[in-house]
mmCIF file of C-alpha atoms and ligand atoms in Angstrom:
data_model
loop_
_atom_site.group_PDB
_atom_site.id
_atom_site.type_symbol
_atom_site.label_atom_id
_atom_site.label_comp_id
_atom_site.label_asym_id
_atom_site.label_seq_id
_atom_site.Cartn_x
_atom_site.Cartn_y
_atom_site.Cartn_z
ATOM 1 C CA UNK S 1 -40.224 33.137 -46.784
ATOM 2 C CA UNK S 2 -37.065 30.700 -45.979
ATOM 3 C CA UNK S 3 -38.254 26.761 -45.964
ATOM 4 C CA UNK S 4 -36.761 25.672 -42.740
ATOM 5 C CA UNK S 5 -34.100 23.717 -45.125
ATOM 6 C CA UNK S 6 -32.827 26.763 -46.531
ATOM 7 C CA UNK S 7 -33.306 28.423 -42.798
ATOM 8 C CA UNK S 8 -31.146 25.300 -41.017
ATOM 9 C CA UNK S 9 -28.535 25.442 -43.803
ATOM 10 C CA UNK S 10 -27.719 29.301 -43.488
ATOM 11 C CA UNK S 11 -28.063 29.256 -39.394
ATOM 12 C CA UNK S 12 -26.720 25.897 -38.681
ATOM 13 C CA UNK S 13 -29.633 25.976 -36.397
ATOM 14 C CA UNK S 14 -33.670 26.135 -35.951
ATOM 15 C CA UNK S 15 -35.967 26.301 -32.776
ATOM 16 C CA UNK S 16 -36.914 23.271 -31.637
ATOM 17 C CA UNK S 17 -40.591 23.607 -33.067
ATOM 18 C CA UNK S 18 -39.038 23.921 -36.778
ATOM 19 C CA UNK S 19 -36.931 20.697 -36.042
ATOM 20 C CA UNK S 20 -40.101 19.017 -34.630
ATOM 21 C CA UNK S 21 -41.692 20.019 -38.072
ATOM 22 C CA UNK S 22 -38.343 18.899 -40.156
ATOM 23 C CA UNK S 23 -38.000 15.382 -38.322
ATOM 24 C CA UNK S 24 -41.861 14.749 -38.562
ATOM 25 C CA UNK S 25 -42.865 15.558 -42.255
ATOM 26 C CA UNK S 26 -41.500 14.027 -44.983
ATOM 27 C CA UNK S 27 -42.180 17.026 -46.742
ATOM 28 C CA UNK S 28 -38.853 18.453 -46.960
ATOM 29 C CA UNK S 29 -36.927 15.016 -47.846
ATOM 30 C CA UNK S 30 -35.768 16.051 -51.459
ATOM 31 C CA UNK S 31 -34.676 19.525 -50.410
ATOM 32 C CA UNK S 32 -33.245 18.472 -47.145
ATOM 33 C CA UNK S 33 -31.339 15.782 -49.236
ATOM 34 C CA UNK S 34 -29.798 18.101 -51.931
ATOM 35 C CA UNK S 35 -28.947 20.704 -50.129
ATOM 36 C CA UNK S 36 -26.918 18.189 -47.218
ATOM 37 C CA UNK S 37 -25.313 16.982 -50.250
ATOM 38 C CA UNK S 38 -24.416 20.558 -51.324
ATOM 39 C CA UNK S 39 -23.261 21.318 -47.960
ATOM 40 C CA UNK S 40 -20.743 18.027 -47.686
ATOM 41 C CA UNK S 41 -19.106 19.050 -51.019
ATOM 42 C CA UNK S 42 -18.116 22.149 -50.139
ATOM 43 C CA UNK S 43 -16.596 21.063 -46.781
ATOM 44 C CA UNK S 44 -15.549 17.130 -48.272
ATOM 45 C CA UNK S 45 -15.930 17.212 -52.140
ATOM 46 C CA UNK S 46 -16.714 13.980 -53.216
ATOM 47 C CA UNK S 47 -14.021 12.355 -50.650
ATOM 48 C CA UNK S 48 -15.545 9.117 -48.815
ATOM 49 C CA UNK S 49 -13.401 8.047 -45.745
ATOM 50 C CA UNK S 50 -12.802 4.388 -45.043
ATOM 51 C CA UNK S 51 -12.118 2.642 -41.978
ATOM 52 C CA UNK S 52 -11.430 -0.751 -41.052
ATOM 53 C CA UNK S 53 -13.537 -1.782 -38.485
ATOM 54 C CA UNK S 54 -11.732 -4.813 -36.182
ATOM 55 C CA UNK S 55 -14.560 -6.708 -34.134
ATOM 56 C CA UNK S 56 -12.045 -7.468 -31.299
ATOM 57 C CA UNK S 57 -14.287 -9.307 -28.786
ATOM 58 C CA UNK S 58 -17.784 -10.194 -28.369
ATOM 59 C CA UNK S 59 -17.830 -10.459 -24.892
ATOM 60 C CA UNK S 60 -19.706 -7.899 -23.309
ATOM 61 C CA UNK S 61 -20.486 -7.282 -18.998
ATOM 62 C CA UNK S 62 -23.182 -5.021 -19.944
ATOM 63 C CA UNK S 63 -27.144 -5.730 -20.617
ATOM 64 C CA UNK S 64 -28.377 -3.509 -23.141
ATOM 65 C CA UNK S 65 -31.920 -3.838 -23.632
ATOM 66 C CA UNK S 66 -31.405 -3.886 -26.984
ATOM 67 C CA UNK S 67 -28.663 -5.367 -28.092
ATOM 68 C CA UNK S 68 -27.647 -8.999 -29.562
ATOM 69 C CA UNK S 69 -24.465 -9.062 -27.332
ATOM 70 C CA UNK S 70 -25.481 -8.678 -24.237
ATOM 71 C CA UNK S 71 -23.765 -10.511 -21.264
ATOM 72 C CA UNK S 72 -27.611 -12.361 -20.747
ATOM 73 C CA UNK S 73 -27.665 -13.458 -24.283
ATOM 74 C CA UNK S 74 -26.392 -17.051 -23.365
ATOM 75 C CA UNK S 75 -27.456 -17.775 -27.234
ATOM 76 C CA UNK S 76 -24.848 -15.917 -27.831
ATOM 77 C CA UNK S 77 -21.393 -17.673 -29.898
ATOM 78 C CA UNK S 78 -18.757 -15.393 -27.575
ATOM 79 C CA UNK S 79 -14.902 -14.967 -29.091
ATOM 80 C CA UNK S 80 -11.618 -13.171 -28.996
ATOM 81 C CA UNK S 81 -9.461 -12.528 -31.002
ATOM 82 C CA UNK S 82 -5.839 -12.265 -29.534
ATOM 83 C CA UNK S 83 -2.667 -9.772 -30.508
ATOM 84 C CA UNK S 84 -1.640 -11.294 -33.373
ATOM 85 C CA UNK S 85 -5.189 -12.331 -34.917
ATOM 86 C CA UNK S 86 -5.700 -7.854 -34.504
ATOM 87 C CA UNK S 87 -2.357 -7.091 -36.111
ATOM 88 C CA UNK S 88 -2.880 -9.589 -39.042
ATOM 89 C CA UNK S 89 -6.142 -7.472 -39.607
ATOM 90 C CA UNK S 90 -4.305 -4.617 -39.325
ATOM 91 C CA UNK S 91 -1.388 -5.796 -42.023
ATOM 92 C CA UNK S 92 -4.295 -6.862 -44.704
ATOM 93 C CA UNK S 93 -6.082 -3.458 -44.409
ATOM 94 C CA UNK S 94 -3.006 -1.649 -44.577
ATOM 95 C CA UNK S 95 -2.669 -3.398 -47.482
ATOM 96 C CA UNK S 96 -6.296 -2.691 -48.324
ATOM 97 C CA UNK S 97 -5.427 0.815 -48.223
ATOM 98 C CA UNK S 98 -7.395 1.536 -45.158
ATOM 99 C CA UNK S 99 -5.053 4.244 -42.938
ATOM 100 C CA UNK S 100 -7.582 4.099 -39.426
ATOM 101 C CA UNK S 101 -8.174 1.176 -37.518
ATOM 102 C CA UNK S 102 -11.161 0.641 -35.555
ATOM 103 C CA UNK S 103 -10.933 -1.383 -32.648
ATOM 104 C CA UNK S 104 -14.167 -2.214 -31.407
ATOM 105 C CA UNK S 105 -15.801 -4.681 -28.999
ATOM 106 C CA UNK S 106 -17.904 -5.425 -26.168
ATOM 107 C CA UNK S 107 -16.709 -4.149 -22.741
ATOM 108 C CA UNK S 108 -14.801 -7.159 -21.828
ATOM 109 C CA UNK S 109 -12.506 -7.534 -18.578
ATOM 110 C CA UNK S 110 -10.001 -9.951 -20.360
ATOM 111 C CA UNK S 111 -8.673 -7.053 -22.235
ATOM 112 C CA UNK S 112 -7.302 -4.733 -19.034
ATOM 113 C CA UNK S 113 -6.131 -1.544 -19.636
ATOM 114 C CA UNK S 114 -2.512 -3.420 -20.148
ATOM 115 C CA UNK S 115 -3.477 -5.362 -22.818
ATOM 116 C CA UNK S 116 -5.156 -2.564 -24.907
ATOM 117 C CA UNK S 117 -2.171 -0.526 -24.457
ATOM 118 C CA UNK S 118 0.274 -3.312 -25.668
ATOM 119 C CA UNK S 119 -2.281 -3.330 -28.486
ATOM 120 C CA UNK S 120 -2.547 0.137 -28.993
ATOM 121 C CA UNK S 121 1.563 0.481 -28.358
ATOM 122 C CA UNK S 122 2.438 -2.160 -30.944
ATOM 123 C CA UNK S 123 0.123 -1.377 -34.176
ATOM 124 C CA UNK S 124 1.142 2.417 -33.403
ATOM 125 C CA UNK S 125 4.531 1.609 -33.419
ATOM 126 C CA UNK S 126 3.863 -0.812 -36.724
ATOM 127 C CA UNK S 127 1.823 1.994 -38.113
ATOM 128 C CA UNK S 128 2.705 5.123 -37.617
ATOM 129 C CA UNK S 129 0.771 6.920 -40.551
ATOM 130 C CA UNK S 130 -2.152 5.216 -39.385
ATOM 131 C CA UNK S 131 -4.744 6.534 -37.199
ATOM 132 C CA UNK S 132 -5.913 4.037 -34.406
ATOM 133 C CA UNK S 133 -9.624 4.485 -33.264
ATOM 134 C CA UNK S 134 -10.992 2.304 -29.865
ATOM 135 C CA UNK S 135 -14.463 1.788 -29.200
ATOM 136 C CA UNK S 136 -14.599 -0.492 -26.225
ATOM 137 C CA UNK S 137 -17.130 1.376 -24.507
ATOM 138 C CA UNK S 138 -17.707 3.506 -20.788
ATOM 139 C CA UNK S 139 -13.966 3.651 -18.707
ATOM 140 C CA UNK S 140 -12.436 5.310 -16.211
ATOM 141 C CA UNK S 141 -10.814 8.582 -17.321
ATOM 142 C CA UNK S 142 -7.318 7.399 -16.355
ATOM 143 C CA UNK S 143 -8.168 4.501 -18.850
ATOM 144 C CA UNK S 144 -8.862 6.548 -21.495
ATOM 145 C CA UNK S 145 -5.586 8.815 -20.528
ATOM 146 C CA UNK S 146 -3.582 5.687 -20.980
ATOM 147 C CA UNK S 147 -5.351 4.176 -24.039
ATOM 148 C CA UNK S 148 -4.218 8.071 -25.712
ATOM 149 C CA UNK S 149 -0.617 7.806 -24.006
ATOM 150 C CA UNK S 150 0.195 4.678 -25.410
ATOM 151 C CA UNK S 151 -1.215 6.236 -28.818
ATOM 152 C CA UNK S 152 -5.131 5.739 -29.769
ATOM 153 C CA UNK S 153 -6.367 9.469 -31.398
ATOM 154 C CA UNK S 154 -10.044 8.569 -31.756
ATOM 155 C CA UNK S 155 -12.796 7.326 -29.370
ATOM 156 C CA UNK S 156 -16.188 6.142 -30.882
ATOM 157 C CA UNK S 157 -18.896 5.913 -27.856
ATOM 158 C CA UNK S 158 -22.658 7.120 -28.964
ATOM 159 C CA UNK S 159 -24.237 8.405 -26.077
ATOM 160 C CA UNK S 160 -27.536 6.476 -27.504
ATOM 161 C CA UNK S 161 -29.858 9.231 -26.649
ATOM 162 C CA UNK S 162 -29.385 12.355 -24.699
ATOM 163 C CA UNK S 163 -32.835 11.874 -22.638
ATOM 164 C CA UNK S 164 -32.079 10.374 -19.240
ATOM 165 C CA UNK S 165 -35.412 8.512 -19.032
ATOM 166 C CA UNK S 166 -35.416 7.436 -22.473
ATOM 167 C CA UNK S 167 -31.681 6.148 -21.750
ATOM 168 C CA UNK S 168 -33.012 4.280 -18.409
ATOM 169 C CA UNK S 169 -35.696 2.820 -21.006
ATOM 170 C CA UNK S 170 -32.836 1.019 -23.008
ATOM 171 C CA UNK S 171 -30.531 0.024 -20.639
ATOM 172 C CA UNK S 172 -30.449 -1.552 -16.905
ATOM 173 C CA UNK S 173 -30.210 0.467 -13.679
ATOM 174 C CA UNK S 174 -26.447 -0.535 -13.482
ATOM 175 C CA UNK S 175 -25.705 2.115 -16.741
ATOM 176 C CA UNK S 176 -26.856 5.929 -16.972
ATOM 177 C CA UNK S 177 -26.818 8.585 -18.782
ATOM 178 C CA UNK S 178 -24.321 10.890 -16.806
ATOM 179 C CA UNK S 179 -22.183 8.384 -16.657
ATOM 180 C CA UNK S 180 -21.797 8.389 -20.900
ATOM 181 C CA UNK S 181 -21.878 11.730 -21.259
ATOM 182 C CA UNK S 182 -19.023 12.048 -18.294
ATOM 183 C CA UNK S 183 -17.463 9.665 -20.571
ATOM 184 C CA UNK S 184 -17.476 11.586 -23.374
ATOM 185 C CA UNK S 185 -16.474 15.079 -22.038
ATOM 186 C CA UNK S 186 -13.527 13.061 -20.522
ATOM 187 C CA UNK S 187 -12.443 11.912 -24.186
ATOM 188 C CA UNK S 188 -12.452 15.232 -25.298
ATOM 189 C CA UNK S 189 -10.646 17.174 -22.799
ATOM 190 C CA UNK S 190 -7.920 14.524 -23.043
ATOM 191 C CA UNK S 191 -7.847 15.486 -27.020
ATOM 192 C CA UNK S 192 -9.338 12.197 -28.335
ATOM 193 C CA UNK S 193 -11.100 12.863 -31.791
ATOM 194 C CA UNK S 194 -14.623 11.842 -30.494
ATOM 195 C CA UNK S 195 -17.158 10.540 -32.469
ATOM 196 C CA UNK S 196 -20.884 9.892 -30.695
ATOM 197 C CA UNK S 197 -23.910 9.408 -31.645
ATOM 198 C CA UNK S 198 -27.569 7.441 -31.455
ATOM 199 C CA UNK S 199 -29.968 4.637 -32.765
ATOM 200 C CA UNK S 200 -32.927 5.968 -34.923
ATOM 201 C CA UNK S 201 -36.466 4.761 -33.932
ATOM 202 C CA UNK S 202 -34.750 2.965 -30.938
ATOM 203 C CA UNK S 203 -38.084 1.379 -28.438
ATOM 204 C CA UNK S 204 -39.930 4.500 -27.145
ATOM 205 C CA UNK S 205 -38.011 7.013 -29.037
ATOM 206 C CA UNK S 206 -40.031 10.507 -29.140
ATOM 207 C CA UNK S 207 -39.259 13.366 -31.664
ATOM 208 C CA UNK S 208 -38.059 15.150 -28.403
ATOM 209 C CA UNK S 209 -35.784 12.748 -27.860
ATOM 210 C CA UNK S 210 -34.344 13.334 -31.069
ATOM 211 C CA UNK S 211 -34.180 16.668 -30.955
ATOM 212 C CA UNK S 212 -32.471 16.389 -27.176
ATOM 213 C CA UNK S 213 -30.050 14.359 -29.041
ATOM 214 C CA UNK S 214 -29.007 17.279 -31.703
ATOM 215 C CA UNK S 215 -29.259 19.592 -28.852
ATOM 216 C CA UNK S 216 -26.517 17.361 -26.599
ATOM 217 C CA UNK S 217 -24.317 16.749 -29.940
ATOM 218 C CA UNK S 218 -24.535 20.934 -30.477
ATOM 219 C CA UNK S 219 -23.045 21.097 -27.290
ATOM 220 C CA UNK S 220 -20.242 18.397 -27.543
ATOM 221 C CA UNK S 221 -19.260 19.084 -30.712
ATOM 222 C CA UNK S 222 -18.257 15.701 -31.549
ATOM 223 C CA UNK S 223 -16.158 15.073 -35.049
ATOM 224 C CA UNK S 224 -17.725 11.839 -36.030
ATOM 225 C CA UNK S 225 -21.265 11.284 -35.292
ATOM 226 C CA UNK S 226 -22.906 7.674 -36.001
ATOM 227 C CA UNK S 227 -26.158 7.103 -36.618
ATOM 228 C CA UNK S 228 -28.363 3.841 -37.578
ATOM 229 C CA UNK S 229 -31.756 2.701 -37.542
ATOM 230 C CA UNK S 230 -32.233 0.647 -34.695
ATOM 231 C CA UNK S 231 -32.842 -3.186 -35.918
ATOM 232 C CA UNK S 232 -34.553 -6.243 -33.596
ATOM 233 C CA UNK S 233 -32.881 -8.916 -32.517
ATOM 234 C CA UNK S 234 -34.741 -11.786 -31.184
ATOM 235 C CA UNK S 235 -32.717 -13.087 -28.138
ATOM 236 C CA UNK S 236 -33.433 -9.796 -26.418
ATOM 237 C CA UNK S 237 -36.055 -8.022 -24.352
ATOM 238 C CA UNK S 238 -36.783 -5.847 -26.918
ATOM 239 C CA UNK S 239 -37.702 -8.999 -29.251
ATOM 240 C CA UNK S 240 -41.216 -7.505 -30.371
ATOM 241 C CA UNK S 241 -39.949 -3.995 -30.562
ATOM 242 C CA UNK S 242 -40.573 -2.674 -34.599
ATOM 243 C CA UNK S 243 -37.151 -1.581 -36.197
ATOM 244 C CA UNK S 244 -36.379 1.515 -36.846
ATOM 245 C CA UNK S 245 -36.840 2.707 -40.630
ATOM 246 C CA UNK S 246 -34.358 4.217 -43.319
ATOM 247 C CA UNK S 247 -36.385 7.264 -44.011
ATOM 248 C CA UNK S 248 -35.900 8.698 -40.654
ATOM 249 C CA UNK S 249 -32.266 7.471 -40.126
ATOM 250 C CA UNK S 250 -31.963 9.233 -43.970
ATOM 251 C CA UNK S 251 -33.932 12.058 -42.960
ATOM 252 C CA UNK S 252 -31.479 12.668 -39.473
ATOM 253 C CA UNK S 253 -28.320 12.731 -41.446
ATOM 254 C CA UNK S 254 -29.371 14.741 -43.975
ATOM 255 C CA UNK S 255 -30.008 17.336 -40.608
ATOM 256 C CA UNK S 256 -26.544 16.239 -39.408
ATOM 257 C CA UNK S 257 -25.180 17.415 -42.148
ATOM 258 C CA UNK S 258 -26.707 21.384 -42.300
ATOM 259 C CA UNK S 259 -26.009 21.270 -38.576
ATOM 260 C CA UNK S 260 -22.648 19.876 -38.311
ATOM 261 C CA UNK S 261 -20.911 20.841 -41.681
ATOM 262 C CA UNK S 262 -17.675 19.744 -40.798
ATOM 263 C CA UNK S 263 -18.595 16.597 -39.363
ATOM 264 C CA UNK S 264 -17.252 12.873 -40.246
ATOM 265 C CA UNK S 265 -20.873 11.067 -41.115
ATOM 266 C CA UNK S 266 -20.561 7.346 -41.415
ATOM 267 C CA UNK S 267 -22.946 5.479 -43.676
ATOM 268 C CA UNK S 268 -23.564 2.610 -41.567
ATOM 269 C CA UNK S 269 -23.928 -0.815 -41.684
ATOM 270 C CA UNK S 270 -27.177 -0.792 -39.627
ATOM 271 C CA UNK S 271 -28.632 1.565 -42.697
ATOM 272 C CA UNK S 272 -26.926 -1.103 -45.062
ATOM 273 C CA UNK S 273 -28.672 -3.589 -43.258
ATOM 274 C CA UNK S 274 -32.058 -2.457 -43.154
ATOM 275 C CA UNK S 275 -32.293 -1.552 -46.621
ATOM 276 C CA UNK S 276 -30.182 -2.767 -49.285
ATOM 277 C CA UNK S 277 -28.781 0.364 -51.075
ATOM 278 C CA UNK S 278 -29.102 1.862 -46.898
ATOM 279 C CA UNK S 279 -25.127 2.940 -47.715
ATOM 280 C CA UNK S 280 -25.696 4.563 -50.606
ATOM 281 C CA UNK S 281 -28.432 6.645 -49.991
ATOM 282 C CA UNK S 282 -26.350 7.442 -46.433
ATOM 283 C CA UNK S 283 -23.464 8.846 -48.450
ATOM 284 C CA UNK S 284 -26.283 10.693 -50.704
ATOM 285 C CA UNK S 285 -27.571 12.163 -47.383
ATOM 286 C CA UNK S 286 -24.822 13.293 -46.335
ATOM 287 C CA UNK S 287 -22.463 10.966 -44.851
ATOM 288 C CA UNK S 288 -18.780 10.987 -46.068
ATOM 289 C CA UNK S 289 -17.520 7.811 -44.362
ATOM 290 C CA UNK S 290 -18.029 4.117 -44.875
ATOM 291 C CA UNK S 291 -16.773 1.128 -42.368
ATOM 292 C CA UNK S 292 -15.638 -1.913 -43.988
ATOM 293 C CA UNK S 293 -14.903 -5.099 -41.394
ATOM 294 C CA UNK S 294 -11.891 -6.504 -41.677
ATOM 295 C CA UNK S 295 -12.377 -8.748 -39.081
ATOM 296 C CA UNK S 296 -11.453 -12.663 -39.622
ATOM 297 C CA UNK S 297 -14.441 -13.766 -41.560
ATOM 298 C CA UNK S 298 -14.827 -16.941 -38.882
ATOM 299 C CA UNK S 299 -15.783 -14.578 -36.621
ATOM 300 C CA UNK S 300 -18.080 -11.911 -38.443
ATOM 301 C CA UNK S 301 -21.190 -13.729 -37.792
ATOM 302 C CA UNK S 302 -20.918 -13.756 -34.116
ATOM 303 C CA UNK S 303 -20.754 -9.955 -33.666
ATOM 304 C CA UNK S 304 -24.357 -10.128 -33.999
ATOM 305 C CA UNK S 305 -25.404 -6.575 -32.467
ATOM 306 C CA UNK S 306 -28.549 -6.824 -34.224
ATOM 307 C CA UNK S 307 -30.338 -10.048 -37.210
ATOM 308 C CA UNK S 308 -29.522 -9.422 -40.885
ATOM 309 C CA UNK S 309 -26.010 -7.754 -39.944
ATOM 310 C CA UNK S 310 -24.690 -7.445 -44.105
ATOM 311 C CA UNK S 311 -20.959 -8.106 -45.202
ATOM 312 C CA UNK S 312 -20.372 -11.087 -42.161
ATOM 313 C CA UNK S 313 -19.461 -13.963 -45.380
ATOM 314 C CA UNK S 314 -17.245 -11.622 -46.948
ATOM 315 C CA UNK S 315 -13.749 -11.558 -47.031
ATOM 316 C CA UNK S 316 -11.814 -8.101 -46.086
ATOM 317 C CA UNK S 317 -10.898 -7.682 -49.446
ATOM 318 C CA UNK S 318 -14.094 -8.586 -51.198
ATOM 319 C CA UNK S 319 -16.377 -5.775 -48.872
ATOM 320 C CA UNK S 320 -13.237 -3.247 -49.924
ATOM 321 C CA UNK S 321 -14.447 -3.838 -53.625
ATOM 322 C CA UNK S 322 -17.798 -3.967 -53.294
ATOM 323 C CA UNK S 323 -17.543 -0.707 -51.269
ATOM 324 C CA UNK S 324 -16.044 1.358 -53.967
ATOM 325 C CA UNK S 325 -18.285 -0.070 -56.167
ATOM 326 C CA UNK S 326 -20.815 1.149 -54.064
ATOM 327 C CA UNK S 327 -19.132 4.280 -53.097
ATOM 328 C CA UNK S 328 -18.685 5.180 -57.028
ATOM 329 C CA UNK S 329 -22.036 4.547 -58.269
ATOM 330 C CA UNK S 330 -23.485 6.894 -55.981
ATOM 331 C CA UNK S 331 -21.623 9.544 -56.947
ATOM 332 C CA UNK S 332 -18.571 9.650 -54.975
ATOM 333 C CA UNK S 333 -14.907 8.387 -54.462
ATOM 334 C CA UNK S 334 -12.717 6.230 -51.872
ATOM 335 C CA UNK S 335 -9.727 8.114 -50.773
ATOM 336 C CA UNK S 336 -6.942 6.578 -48.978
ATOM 337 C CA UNK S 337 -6.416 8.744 -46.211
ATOM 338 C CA UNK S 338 -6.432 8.996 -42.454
ATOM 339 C CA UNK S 339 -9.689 11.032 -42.908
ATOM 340 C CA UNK S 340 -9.495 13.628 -40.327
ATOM 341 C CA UNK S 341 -11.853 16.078 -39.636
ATOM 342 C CA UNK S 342 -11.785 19.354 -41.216
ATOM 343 C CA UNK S 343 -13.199 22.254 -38.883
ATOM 344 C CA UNK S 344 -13.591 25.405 -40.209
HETATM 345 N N1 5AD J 401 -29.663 -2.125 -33.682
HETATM 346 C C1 5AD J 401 -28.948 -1.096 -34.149
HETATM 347 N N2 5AD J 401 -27.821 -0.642 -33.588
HETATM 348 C C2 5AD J 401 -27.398 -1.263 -32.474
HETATM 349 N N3 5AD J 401 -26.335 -1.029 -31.699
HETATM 350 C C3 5AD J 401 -26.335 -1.947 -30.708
HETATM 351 N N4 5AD J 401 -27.393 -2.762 -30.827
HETATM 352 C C4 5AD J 401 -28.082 -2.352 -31.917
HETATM 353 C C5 5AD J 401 -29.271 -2.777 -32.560
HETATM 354 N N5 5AD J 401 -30.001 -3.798 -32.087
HETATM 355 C C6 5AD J 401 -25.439 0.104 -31.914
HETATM 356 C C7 5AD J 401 -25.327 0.965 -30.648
HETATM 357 C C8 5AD J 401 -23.854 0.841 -30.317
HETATM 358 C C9 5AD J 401 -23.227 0.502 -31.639
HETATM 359 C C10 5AD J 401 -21.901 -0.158 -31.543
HETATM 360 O O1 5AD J 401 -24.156 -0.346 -32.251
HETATM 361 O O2 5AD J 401 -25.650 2.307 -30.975
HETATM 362 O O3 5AD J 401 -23.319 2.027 -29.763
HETATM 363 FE FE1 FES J 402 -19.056 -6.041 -47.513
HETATM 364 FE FE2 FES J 402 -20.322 -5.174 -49.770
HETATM 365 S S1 FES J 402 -19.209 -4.062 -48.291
HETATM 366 S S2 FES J 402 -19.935 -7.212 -49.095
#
């Protein structure tokens, strides 16, 4: 008889009783592991992505439940960073090699659909080799049509977790569900490369829940998909939830990557943060893409989404050098390349 490893590899696919039985028992880490790592060479080789991730803004309108940034956090240290501060992070990863820029920040009113596309316009025009990525959160679709006019080609926005109650469970009354996922079919029929994606062993998570979130990302068919454990921080309601643990987060992409060959799989900083080799053993896993910051290292610190955040007293330069240290010793390679995904 097939293990269900074997059975998810060849079918992309299993009934939602054999993922319940995958996602619960540990039993099937080593195989699960070797054969997502199988699975990513063939599609990737040994190619790790990199992109430089710009922490544009702190400021945030929102209330997450269960993040550091939220607009009640008065705790928190807010900042901006204006047009020139973005394209001087741009010119030293450029430099750095890095050939997609990740704009990401809180959902902040100062930056108005004018500003981001005088943003977008200007590194586009600056870079044109360069892939520009915004994550800035839930917009109007004729937001996100002008973001893509003016010349962004990726959108990063997890949907958090498919489950409408479990979503109401992280998040005020004033956000939902429908509205993300609206969000995220809008992205794609304008011809964004979307990435989504969720927290791992997020407050009240159920194995259903995970398995509602595969079942959403089998129908979106996202290119990127992020995943992290989710980690505590203490000026939030969610102050005396647990974290959520490597193993699972480990365990998820390793399922990712059977189900979702072709995928973009970011080792994230979350997993870096929880565990200190949490990158490694992501790329190991499965992923094929790391994240560097490249924000201004006066700044790092205050785009607290969660405690522990790694890499926030490095400079740019220093985190690109530690990551293909990293990168290398677990068996793979940093390319220099826009990275886009390869469906097949
Ligand atoms: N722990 C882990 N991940 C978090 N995020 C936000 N807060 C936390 C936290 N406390 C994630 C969310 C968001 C992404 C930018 O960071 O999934 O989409
Ligand atoms: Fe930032 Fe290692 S990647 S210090």
């Amino acid at each position: 008889m097939k293990s269900p490893v074997e059975k998810l590899r060849e079918a992309r696919d299993l009934s939602d009783g054999e993922l319940r039985e995958l996602i619960e028992s540990g039993a099937y880490d080593d195989e699960l592991r070797k054969s997502a790592d199988e699975v990513r060479r063939e599609h990737y080789g040994d190619k790790v992505y990199l992109r430089g991730l710009i922490e544009f803004t702190n400021y945030c309108k929102n209330n997450c439940y269960y993040c550091g940034i939220r607009a009640a956090n008065t705790g928190a240290d807010r900042y901006r960073l204006s047009k020139e501060q973005i394209l001087d992070c741009c010119k030293e990863g450029y430099a750095l090699g890095y050939r997609t820029f990740v704009l990401q920040g809180g959902e902040d009113p100062y930056y108005t659909d004018d500003r981001i596309c005088d943003i977008v316009r200007t590194i586009r025009a600056d870079y044109p080799d360069c892939a520009i990525t915004l994550s800035i959160g839930e917009k109007p679709r004729e937001s996100y049509q002008r973001y893509f006019d003016a010349g962004a080609n990726r959108y990063l926005l997890r949907h958090e977790t498919a489950n409408p109650e479990h979503y109401a469970k992280l998040h005020p009354g004033s956000m939902s569900s429908e509205n993300r996922k609206r969000c995220l079919w809008d992205l794609k029929e304008i011809g964004y490369q979307v990435g989504s994606g969720f927290m791992v062993g997020s407050p009240y998570q159920t194995t259903d829940d995970l398995i509602a979130d595969l079942r959403f990302l089998q129908e979106l068919q996202p290119d990127m998909i992020g995943i992290g454990p989710y980690i505590t921080h203490r000026s939030t309601p969610f102050a005396d939830m647990p974290s959520g643990s490597a193993e699972l987060t480990l365990r998820m992409l390793s399922i990712l990557r059977l189900m979702f060959p072709y995928a973009l799989l970011p080792a994230t900083t979350a997993l870096g943060t929880i565990t200190p080799t949490g990158r490694e053993l992501g790329l190991q896993a499965g992923g094929n893409v790391v994240m560097p910051n490249l924000s201004p290292t006066t700044v790092r610190k205050k785009y607290d989404l969660y405690e522990n955040k790694i890499c926030t007293g490095e400079e740019s330069a220093q985190c690109r050098n530690c990551l293909e240290m990293r990168v290398k010793s677990a068996g793979y390679q940093v390319v220099t390349d826009r990275g886009d995904v390869k469906r097949s």
